[in-house]
Amino acid sequence: MLRKALRDIVAFLGLLAVVGVGVGALVAGAAGVWGALVGVGLAGFFCAATIWSMLRSVGSSPTAMAGIVMGTWVAKIAVLIVVLAVLRGRDFYHPWVLFVVVAVGAIGSSLLDYRAVSRGRVPYVQP
């Protein structure tokens, strides 16, 4: 189930990169392209970290799973803050293109994760 989610997210990120770079180039030129590329990179990191945390916590206790997922979430927020701090004041990227690409990436990956989980064949009881 999680591997299917990862496969779907990789395809989604490829599509997001192509569309984001195209729209970014039309909207803001080279700065839009860089904004889209940085946004796809951030979205890819967030998606990969989520899937990694779930794969890492398979078979562990609920407490360990919650700790791994929460620790990954804190790490993602820390990375986002560091990236935004590094990008602050730079003019090589378009901030609105970056924001839109990251938002579309977050919403799209959440929907793909939901679809993979809802269609997954997981027993309710241990045999």
PDB file of C-alpha atoms in Angstrom:
ATOM      1  CA  MET A   1       0.000   0.000   0.000  1.00  0.00           C
ATOM      2  CA  LEU A   2       2.738   2.474   0.954  1.00  0.00           C
ATOM      3  CA  ARG A   3       4.855   1.514  -2.022  1.00  0.00           C
ATOM      4  CA  LYS A   4       1.903   2.260  -4.302  1.00  0.00           C
ATOM      5  CA  ALA A   5       1.524   5.630  -2.603  1.00  0.00           C
ATOM      6  CA  LEU A   6       5.217   6.308  -3.184  1.00  0.00           C
ATOM      7  CA  ARG A   7       4.938   5.322  -6.852  1.00  0.00           C
ATOM      8  CA  ASP A   8       1.888   7.570  -7.330  1.00  0.00           C
ATOM      9  CA  ILE A   9       3.590  10.479  -5.572  1.00  0.00           C
ATOM     10  CA  VAL A  10       6.713  10.195  -7.731  1.00  0.00           C
ATOM     11  CA  ALA A  11       4.526  10.368 -10.855  1.00  0.00           C
ATOM     12  CA  PHE A  12       2.602  13.294  -9.354  1.00  0.00           C
ATOM     13  CA  LEU A  13       5.811  15.173  -8.545  1.00  0.00           C
ATOM     14  CA  GLY A  14       7.038  14.667 -12.109  1.00  0.00           C
ATOM     15  CA  LEU A  15       3.790  16.094 -13.448  1.00  0.00           C
ATOM     16  CA  LEU A  16       3.936  18.926 -10.913  1.00  0.00           C
ATOM     17  CA  ALA A  17       7.475  19.761 -12.011  1.00  0.00           C
ATOM     18  CA  VAL A  18       6.532  19.914 -15.687  1.00  0.00           C
ATOM     19  CA  VAL A  19       3.373  21.958 -15.131  1.00  0.00           C
ATOM     20  CA  GLY A  20       4.919  24.137 -12.406  1.00  0.00           C
ATOM     21  CA  VAL A  21       7.979  24.990 -14.480  1.00  0.00           C
ATOM     22  CA  GLY A  22       5.810  25.720 -17.530  1.00  0.00           C
ATOM     23  CA  VAL A  23       3.381  27.948 -15.664  1.00  0.00           C
ATOM     24  CA  GLY A  24       6.196  29.547 -13.665  1.00  0.00           C
ATOM     25  CA  ALA A  25       8.024  30.408 -16.885  1.00  0.00           C
ATOM     26  CA  LEU A  26       4.866  31.954 -18.337  1.00  0.00           C
ATOM     27  CA  VAL A  27       4.054  33.917 -15.186  1.00  0.00           C
ATOM     28  CA  ALA A  28       7.475  35.140 -14.053  1.00  0.00           C
ATOM     29  CA  GLY A  29      10.157  33.949 -16.470  1.00  0.00           C
ATOM     30  CA  ALA A  30      13.327  32.469 -15.011  1.00  0.00           C
ATOM     31  CA  ALA A  31      12.320  33.446 -11.461  1.00  0.00           C
ATOM     32  CA  GLY A  32       9.107  31.438 -11.899  1.00  0.00           C
ATOM     33  CA  VAL A  33      11.065  28.424 -13.091  1.00  0.00           C
ATOM     34  CA  TRP A  34      13.319  28.582 -10.025  1.00  0.00           C
ATOM     35  CA  GLY A  35      10.318  29.064  -7.740  1.00  0.00           C
ATOM     36  CA  ALA A  36       8.662  25.992  -9.234  1.00  0.00           C
ATOM     37  CA  LEU A  37      11.831  23.900  -8.952  1.00  0.00           C
ATOM     38  CA  VAL A  38      12.380  24.854  -5.318  1.00  0.00           C
ATOM     39  CA  GLY A  39       8.688  24.183  -4.627  1.00  0.00           C
ATOM     40  CA  VAL A  40       8.829  20.734  -6.227  1.00  0.00           C
ATOM     41  CA  GLY A  41      11.976  19.985  -4.225  1.00  0.00           C
ATOM     42  CA  LEU A  42      10.265  20.936  -0.973  1.00  0.00           C
ATOM     43  CA  ALA A  43       7.102  19.015  -1.879  1.00  0.00           C
ATOM     44  CA  GLY A  44       9.208  15.984  -2.796  1.00  0.00           C
ATOM     45  CA  PHE A  45      11.066  16.137   0.509  1.00  0.00           C
ATOM     46  CA  PHE A  46       7.793  16.388   2.451  1.00  0.00           C
ATOM     47  CA  CYS A  47       6.259  13.462   0.550  1.00  0.00           C
ATOM     48  CA  ALA A  48       9.333  11.276   0.879  1.00  0.00           C
ATOM     49  CA  ALA A  49       9.627  12.013   4.596  1.00  0.00           C
ATOM     50  CA  THR A  50       5.996  11.058   5.180  1.00  0.00           C
ATOM     51  CA  ILE A  51       6.265   7.789   3.280  1.00  0.00           C
ATOM     52  CA  TRP A  52       9.623   7.008   4.946  1.00  0.00           C
ATOM     53  CA  SER A  53       8.131   7.551   8.406  1.00  0.00           C
ATOM     54  CA  MET A  54       5.229   5.255   7.648  1.00  0.00           C
ATOM     55  CA  LEU A  55       7.480   2.545   6.173  1.00  0.00           C
ATOM     56  CA  ARG A  56       9.817   2.875   9.170  1.00  0.00           C
ATOM     57  CA  SER A  57       6.987   2.490  11.677  1.00  0.00           C
ATOM     58  CA  VAL A  58       5.249  -0.518  10.132  1.00  0.00           C
ATOM     59  CA  GLY A  59       4.948  -3.227  12.750  1.00  0.00           C
ATOM     60  CA  SER A  60       5.967  -1.014  15.659  1.00  0.00           C
ATOM     61  CA  SER A  61       3.837  -0.135  18.637  1.00  0.00           C
ATOM     62  CA  PRO A  62       1.347   2.726  18.383  1.00  0.00           C
ATOM     63  CA  THR A  63       3.522   4.823  20.688  1.00  0.00           C
ATOM     64  CA  ALA A  64       6.631   4.274  18.574  1.00  0.00           C
ATOM     65  CA  MET A  65       4.669   4.999  15.406  1.00  0.00           C
ATOM     66  CA  ALA A  66       3.336   8.247  16.854  1.00  0.00           C
ATOM     67  CA  GLY A  67       6.858   9.236  17.920  1.00  0.00           C
ATOM     68  CA  ILE A  68       8.311   8.537  14.481  1.00  0.00           C
ATOM     69  CA  VAL A  69       5.520  10.364  12.652  1.00  0.00           C
ATOM     70  CA  MET A  70       5.655  13.349  15.026  1.00  0.00           C
ATOM     71  CA  GLY A  71       9.445  13.510  14.858  1.00  0.00           C
ATOM     72  CA  THR A  72       9.281  13.472  11.068  1.00  0.00           C
ATOM     73  CA  TRP A  73       6.687  16.240  11.122  1.00  0.00           C
ATOM     74  CA  VAL A  74       8.913  18.388  13.358  1.00  0.00           C
ATOM     75  CA  ALA A  75      11.866  17.717  11.031  1.00  0.00           C
ATOM     76  CA  LYS A  76       9.799  18.765   8.005  1.00  0.00           C
ATOM     77  CA  ILE A  77       8.790  22.023   9.685  1.00  0.00           C
ATOM     78  CA  ALA A  78      12.421  22.685  10.667  1.00  0.00           C
ATOM     79  CA  VAL A  79      13.578  22.100   7.085  1.00  0.00           C
ATOM     80  CA  LEU A  80      10.851  24.419   5.779  1.00  0.00           C
ATOM     81  CA  ILE A  81      11.906  27.172   8.199  1.00  0.00           C
ATOM     82  CA  VAL A  82      15.577  26.785   7.262  1.00  0.00           C
ATOM     83  CA  VAL A  83      14.837  26.829   3.523  1.00  0.00           C
ATOM     84  CA  LEU A  84      12.605  29.893   3.847  1.00  0.00           C
ATOM     85  CA  ALA A  85      15.246  31.641   5.987  1.00  0.00           C
ATOM     86  CA  VAL A  86      17.923  30.916   3.376  1.00  0.00           C
ATOM     87  CA  LEU A  87      15.659  32.126   0.562  1.00  0.00           C
ATOM     88  CA  ARG A  88      14.631  35.292   2.383  1.00  0.00           C
ATOM     89  CA  GLY A  89      15.798  38.364   0.515  1.00  0.00           C
ATOM     90  CA  ARG A  90      16.901  36.414  -2.549  1.00  0.00           C
ATOM     91  CA  ASP A  91      15.463  37.459  -5.889  1.00  0.00           C
ATOM     92  CA  PHE A  92      16.314  34.491  -8.128  1.00  0.00           C
ATOM     93  CA  TYR A  93      12.924  32.827  -7.499  1.00  0.00           C
ATOM     94  CA  HIS A  94       9.299  33.953  -7.534  1.00  0.00           C
ATOM     95  CA  PRO A  95       7.781  33.483  -4.048  1.00  0.00           C
ATOM     96  CA  TRP A  96       4.180  33.096  -5.205  1.00  0.00           C
ATOM     97  CA  VAL A  97       5.089  30.388  -7.694  1.00  0.00           C
ATOM     98  CA  LEU A  98       6.987  28.637  -4.897  1.00  0.00           C
ATOM     99  CA  PHE A  99       3.972  28.931  -2.580  1.00  0.00           C
ATOM    100  CA  VAL A 100       1.472  27.639  -5.143  1.00  0.00           C
ATOM    101  CA  VAL A 101       3.664  24.688  -6.164  1.00  0.00           C
ATOM    102  CA  VAL A 102       4.239  23.673  -2.524  1.00  0.00           C
ATOM    103  CA  ALA A 103       0.504  24.030  -1.759  1.00  0.00           C
ATOM    104  CA  VAL A 104      -0.530  21.971  -4.798  1.00  0.00           C
ATOM    105  CA  GLY A 105       2.132  19.398  -3.897  1.00  0.00           C
ATOM    106  CA  ALA A 106       0.888  19.120  -0.308  1.00  0.00           C
ATOM    107  CA  ILE A 107      -2.773  18.827  -1.276  1.00  0.00           C
ATOM    108  CA  GLY A 108      -2.085  16.418  -4.140  1.00  0.00           C
ATOM    109  CA  SER A 109       0.147  14.140  -2.094  1.00  0.00           C
ATOM    110  CA  SER A 110      -2.397  14.091   0.737  1.00  0.00           C
ATOM    111  CA  LEU A 111      -5.098  13.022  -1.685  1.00  0.00           C
ATOM    112  CA  LEU A 112      -2.854  10.337  -3.178  1.00  0.00           C
ATOM    113  CA  ASP A 113      -1.948   9.057   0.304  1.00  0.00           C
ATOM    114  CA  TYR A 114      -5.645   8.944   1.210  1.00  0.00           C
ATOM    115  CA  ARG A 115      -6.460   7.066  -1.992  1.00  0.00           C
ATOM    116  CA  ALA A 116      -3.720   4.494  -1.350  1.00  0.00           C
ATOM    117  CA  VAL A 117      -4.839   3.928   2.244  1.00  0.00           C
ATOM    118  CA  SER A 118      -8.549   3.746   1.428  1.00  0.00           C
ATOM    119  CA  ARG A 119      -7.947   1.230  -1.372  1.00  0.00           C
ATOM    120  CA  GLY A 120      -5.339  -0.762   0.540  1.00  0.00           C
ATOM    121  CA  ARG A 121      -6.129  -4.328   1.515  1.00  0.00           C
ATOM    122  CA  VAL A 122      -5.304  -4.361   5.204  1.00  0.00           C
ATOM    123  CA  PRO A 123      -6.965  -6.868   7.546  1.00  0.00           C
ATOM    124  CA  TYR A 124      -8.795  -5.512  10.573  1.00  0.00           C
ATOM    125  CA  VAL A 125      -7.623  -8.334  12.804  1.00  0.00           C
ATOM    126  CA  GLN A 126      -4.383 -10.254  13.019  1.00  0.00           C
ATOM    127  CA  PRO A 127      -4.861 -13.786  11.632  1.00  0.00           C
TER     128      PRO A 127
END
